[in-house]
Amino acid sequence: AQKITQTQPGMFVQEKEAVTLDCTYDTSDPSYGLFWYKQPSSGEMIFLIYQGSYDQQNATEGRYSLNFQKARKSANLVISASQLGDSAMYFCAMREGHGSARQLTFGSGTQLTVLP
Amino acid sequence: DVKVTQSSRYLVKRTGEKVFLECVQDMDHENMFWYRQDPGLGLRLIYFSYDVKMKEKGDIPEGYSVSREKKERFSLILESASTNQTSMYLCASLTQGATDTQYFGPGTRLTVL
């Protein structure tokens, strides 16, 4: 079974509107972390936001927020007030437990296009 | 700021060649990673290292090896490149703390002809 599922291969949003990118995960480990990365066409993976499994509140970083619903095992990324520069591929990733090397498992990504 | 650099942005090699991809980080991190990225598959872990001279296989190690002789440098080696190793290769370095976040280099787009 997929550990990280991103069901939206592509999304479009109008500039200045909000958009939600979906991510569901599968783990039996009570301790895990969830990450979102942005990959522009240049190729570099840029860390956006982190949510720990024990965090009581949803994570926020500027225009990015993470809608964490633990019982549903979902960790959707919300981007408010979209900008043209937000057009990129977005990846959800998970780290399980407290392994020595902190490996990440990635979803297949969502290509977001912001329309002017 | 964490700085992770990779030796080449683009590389073209021939089948059977030995290929070295270099990754350097300047933050004294112990953990480093090599991924490959293919359309529709996301990122898949090839190898990782949690200390100098220490390495472990990831999900897809076949056809690859790694070297970590110094803490700041983690090399990915394709002993005999094949066309199915044409891909984007990303190196990451881990900053340990409350979030254990991986920071990535700019990537190397390798084409094997």
GROMACS .gro file of C-alpha atoms in nm:
model
  229
    1ALA     CA    1   0.000   0.000   0.000
    2GLN     CA    2   0.110   0.353  -0.073
    3LYS     CA    3   0.237   0.530   0.237
    4ILE     CA    4   0.175   0.877   0.094
    5THR     CA    5  -0.104   0.942  -0.155
    6GLN     CA    6  -0.152   1.260  -0.352
    7THR     CA    7  -0.460   1.213  -0.566
    8GLN     CA    8  -0.437   1.535  -0.766
    9PRO     CA    9  -0.179   1.511  -1.045
   10GLY     CA   10  -0.261   1.867  -1.152
   11MET     CA   11  -0.445   2.164  -1.005
   12PHE     CA   12  -0.530   2.510  -1.134
   13VAL     CA   13  -0.605   2.817  -0.922
   14GLN     CA   14  -0.674   3.178  -1.000
   15GLU     CA   15  -0.421   3.429  -0.873
   16LYS     CA   16  -0.508   3.563  -0.524
   17GLU     CA   17  -0.739   3.273  -0.446
   18ALA     CA   18  -0.671   2.996  -0.194
   19VAL     CA   19  -0.599   2.639  -0.297
   20THR     CA   20  -0.587   2.308  -0.108
   21LEU     CA   21  -0.352   2.029  -0.211
   22ASP     CA   22  -0.452   1.688  -0.077
   23CYS     CA   23  -0.230   1.438   0.101
   24THR     CA   24  -0.325   1.121   0.282
   25TYR     CA   25  -0.081   0.894   0.460
   26ASP     CA   26  -0.065   0.548   0.602
   27THR     CA   27   0.134   0.450   0.907
   28SER     CA   28   0.091   0.244   1.221
   29ASP     CA   29   0.368   0.432   1.399
   30PRO     CA   30   0.233   0.672   1.665
   31SER     CA   31   0.527   0.906   1.612
   32TYR     CA   32   0.570   1.056   1.268
   33GLY     CA   33   0.628   1.383   1.088
   34LEU     CA   34   0.468   1.522   0.777
   35PHE     CA   35   0.638   1.761   0.538
   36TRP     CA   36   0.548   1.961   0.231
   37TYR     CA   37   0.805   2.058  -0.031
   38LYS     CA   38   0.779   2.281  -0.335
   39GLN     CA   39   0.972   2.207  -0.654
   40PRO     CA   40   0.978   2.486  -0.913
   41SER     CA   41   1.077   2.414  -1.271
   42SER     CA   42   1.440   2.484  -1.174
   43GLY     CA   43   1.437   2.150  -0.990
   44GLU     CA   44   1.535   2.241  -0.635
   45MET     CA   45   1.318   2.100  -0.356
   46ILE     CA   46   1.220   2.374  -0.115
   47PHE     CA   47   1.098   2.289   0.234
   48LEU     CA   48   0.768   2.462   0.313
   49ILE     CA   49   0.609   2.332   0.631
   50TYR     CA   50   0.622   2.058   0.893
   51GLN     CA   51   0.358   1.891   1.114
   52GLY     CA   52   0.443   1.650   1.393
   53SER     CA   53   0.202   1.373   1.487
   54TYR     CA   54   0.181   1.498   1.844
   55ASP     CA   55   0.137   1.862   1.755
   56GLN     CA   56  -0.192   1.991   1.889
   57GLN     CA   57  -0.226   2.277   1.645
   58ASN     CA   58  -0.210   2.292   1.268
   59ALA     CA   59   0.121   2.420   1.139
   60THR     CA   60   0.138   2.757   0.964
   61GLU     CA   61   0.420   2.932   0.778
   62GLY     CA   62   0.323   3.259   0.618
   63ARG     CA   63   0.075   3.185   0.339
   64TYR     CA   64   0.111   2.810   0.393
   65SER     CA   65  -0.094   2.615   0.644
   66LEU     CA   66  -0.133   2.246   0.700
   67ASN     CA   67  -0.482   2.109   0.761
   68PHE     CA   68  -0.393   1.811   0.980
   69GLN     CA   69  -0.674   1.563   1.044
   70LYS     CA   70  -0.513   1.282   1.236
   71ALA     CA   71  -0.813   1.048   1.253
   72ARG     CA   72  -0.854   1.070   0.877
   73LYS     CA   73  -0.478   1.048   0.821
   74SER     CA   74  -0.477   1.352   0.602
   75ALA     CA   75  -0.235   1.646   0.588
   76ASN     CA   76  -0.357   1.884   0.324
   77LEU     CA   77  -0.157   2.193   0.229
   78VAL     CA   78  -0.349   2.518   0.204
   79ILE     CA   79  -0.193   2.806   0.013
   80SER     CA   80  -0.372   3.135   0.068
   81ALA     CA   81  -0.366   3.430  -0.172
   82SER     CA   82  -0.197   3.236  -0.454
   83GLN     CA   83   0.077   3.408  -0.650
   84LEU     CA   84   0.213   3.332  -0.996
   85GLY     CA   85   0.538   3.223  -0.831
   86ASP     CA   86   0.351   2.946  -0.652
   87SER     CA   87   0.326   2.754  -0.980
   88ALA     CA   88   0.533   2.444  -0.912
   89MET     CA   89   0.520   2.077  -0.821
   90TYR     CA   90   0.429   2.011  -0.459
   91PHE     CA   91   0.528   1.700  -0.270
   92CYS     CA   92   0.395   1.562   0.056
   93ALA     CA   93   0.637   1.345   0.256
   94MET     CA   94   0.637   1.148   0.580
   95ARG     CA   95   0.902   1.046   0.831
   96GLU     CA   96   0.809   0.757   1.057
   97GLY     CA   97   0.930   0.687   1.408
   98HIS     CA   98   1.271   0.775   1.535
   99GLY     CA   99   1.491   0.587   1.295
  100SER     CA  100   1.857   0.671   1.302
  101ALA     CA  101   1.859   0.831   0.960
  102ARG     CA  102   1.523   1.006   0.949
  103GLN     CA  103   1.419   0.874   0.607
  104LEU     CA  104   1.137   1.036   0.416
  105THR     CA  105   0.873   0.871   0.199
  106PHE     CA  106   0.734   1.096  -0.075
  107GLY     CA  107   0.406   1.111  -0.261
  108SER     CA  108   0.392   1.138  -0.638
  109GLY     CA  109   0.331   1.512  -0.632
  110THR     CA  110   0.074   1.767  -0.748
  111GLN     CA  111   0.151   2.014  -1.026
  112LEU     CA  112  -0.003   2.348  -0.931
  113THR     CA  113  -0.060   2.616  -1.194
  114VAL     CA  114  -0.159   2.966  -1.086
  115LEU     CA  115  -0.352   3.152  -1.353
  116PRO     CA  116  -0.326   3.531  -1.392
  117ASP     CA  117   2.106   2.887   0.603
  118VAL     CA  118   2.166   2.528   0.504
  119LYS     CA  119   2.365   2.501   0.184
  120VAL     CA  120   2.365   2.180  -0.018
  121THR     CA  121   2.545   2.181  -0.350
  122GLN     CA  122   2.570   1.924  -0.626
  123SER     CA  123   2.857   1.905  -0.869
  124SER     CA  124   2.657   1.929  -1.191
  125ARG     CA  125   2.310   2.048  -1.291
  126TYR     CA  126   2.314   1.854  -1.617
  127LEU     CA  127   2.517   1.551  -1.716
  128VAL     CA  128   2.520   1.336  -2.029
  129LYS     CA  129   2.696   1.000  -2.020
  130ARG     CA  130   2.718   0.690  -2.237
  131THR     CA  131   2.599   0.342  -2.146
  132GLY     CA  132   2.866   0.154  -1.953
  133GLU     CA  133   3.046   0.463  -1.825
  134LYS     CA  134   3.125   0.505  -1.456
  135VAL     CA  135   2.947   0.813  -1.325
  136PHE     CA  136   3.016   1.012  -1.009
  137LEU     CA  137   2.761   1.251  -0.864
  138GLU     CA  138   2.894   1.466  -0.582
  139CYS     CA  139   2.704   1.636  -0.302
  140VAL     CA  140   2.848   1.875  -0.046
  141GLN     CA  141   2.685   2.034   0.258
  142ASP     CA  142   2.833   2.304   0.474
  143MET     CA  143   2.639   2.255   0.798
  144ASP     CA  144   2.828   1.966   0.959
  145HIS     CA  145   2.524   1.738   0.922
  146GLU     CA  146   2.564   1.371   0.999
  147ASN     CA  147   2.284   1.241   0.779
  148MET     CA  148   2.286   1.269   0.400
  149PHE     CA  149   2.066   1.112   0.134
  150TRP     CA  150   2.051   1.036  -0.238
  151TYR     CA  151   1.716   1.020  -0.418
  152ARG     CA  152   1.614   0.978  -0.775
  153GLN     CA  153   1.305   1.145  -0.911
  154ASP     CA  154   1.099   1.015  -1.201
  155PRO     CA  155   0.767   1.150  -1.334
  156GLY     CA  156   0.469   1.005  -1.153
  157LEU     CA  157   0.686   0.825  -0.897
  158GLY     CA  158   0.791   1.108  -0.670
  159LEU     CA  159   1.127   1.075  -0.499
  160ARG     CA  160   1.272   0.734  -0.419
  161LEU     CA  161   1.556   0.681  -0.176
  162ILE     CA  162   1.867   0.518  -0.321
  163TYR     CA  163   2.113   0.529  -0.031
  164PHE     CA  164   2.170   0.725   0.284
  165SER     CA  165   2.455   0.781   0.523
  166TYR     CA  166   2.434   0.860   0.893
  167ASP     CA  167   2.803   0.916   0.953
  168VAL     CA  168   3.139   0.912   0.781
  169LYS     CA  169   3.202   0.574   0.615
  170MET     CA  170   2.856   0.457   0.723
  171LYS     CA  171   2.588   0.387   0.465
  172GLU     CA  172   2.261   0.205   0.428
  173LYS     CA  173   2.055   0.098   0.131
  174GLY     CA  174   1.736   0.276   0.056
  175ASP     CA  175   1.447   0.149  -0.150
  176ILE     CA  176   1.621   0.124  -0.489
  177PRO     CA  177   1.998   0.066  -0.439
  178GLU     CA  178   2.050  -0.169  -0.733
  179GLY     CA  179   2.302  -0.035  -0.983
  180TYR     CA  180   2.433   0.229  -0.741
  181SER     CA  181   2.696   0.263  -0.473
  182VAL     CA  182   2.795   0.550  -0.246
  183SER     CA  183   3.097   0.689  -0.071
  184ARG     CA  184   3.123   0.906   0.242
  185GLU     CA  185   3.489   0.968   0.321
  186LYS     CA  186   3.434   1.312   0.471
  187LYS     CA  187   3.140   1.440   0.668
  188GLU     CA  188   3.054   1.715   0.425
  189ARG     CA  189   3.067   1.508   0.108
  190PHE     CA  190   2.842   1.223  -0.007
  191SER     CA  191   2.902   1.072  -0.351
  192LEU     CA  192   2.669   0.860  -0.561
  193ILE     CA  193   2.838   0.621  -0.803
  194LEU     CA  194   2.690   0.449  -1.105
  195GLU     CA  195   2.939   0.171  -1.168
  196SER     CA  196   2.818   0.105  -1.523
  197ALA     CA  197   2.555   0.352  -1.634
  198SER     CA  198   2.247   0.223  -1.812
  199THR     CA  199   1.971   0.404  -1.998
  200ASN     CA  200   1.719   0.325  -1.722
  201GLN     CA  201   1.928   0.536  -1.487
  202THR     CA  202   1.838   0.847  -1.684
  203SER     CA  203   1.671   1.055  -1.415
  204MET     CA  204   1.687   1.354  -1.185
  205TYR     CA  205   1.913   1.290  -0.885
  206LEU     CA  206   1.864   1.487  -0.567
  207CYS     CA  207   2.090   1.499  -0.265
  208ALA     CA  208   1.965   1.601   0.080
  209SER     CA  209   2.117   1.677   0.415
  210LEU     CA  210   1.935   1.647   0.746
  211THR     CA  211   1.921   1.911   1.011
  212GLN     CA  212   1.841   1.734   1.335
  213GLY     CA  213   1.621   1.898   1.589
  214ALA     CA  214   1.254   1.932   1.663
  215THR     CA  215   1.153   1.868   1.304
  216ASP     CA  216   1.446   1.673   1.152
  217THR     CA  217   1.406   1.849   0.820
  218GLN     CA  218   1.586   1.742   0.504
  219TYR     CA  219   1.727   2.019   0.287
  220PHE     CA  220   1.794   1.950  -0.077
  221GLY     CA  221   2.052   2.045  -0.333
  222PRO     CA  222   1.957   2.180  -0.677
  223GLY     CA  223   1.955   1.836  -0.840
  224THR     CA  224   2.149   1.675  -1.125
  225ARG     CA  225   1.962   1.580  -1.440
  226LEU     CA  226   2.148   1.278  -1.576
  227THR     CA  227   2.095   1.147  -1.927
  228VAL     CA  228   2.248   0.812  -2.022
  229LEU     CA  229   2.267   0.753  -2.395
   0.00000   0.00000   0.00000
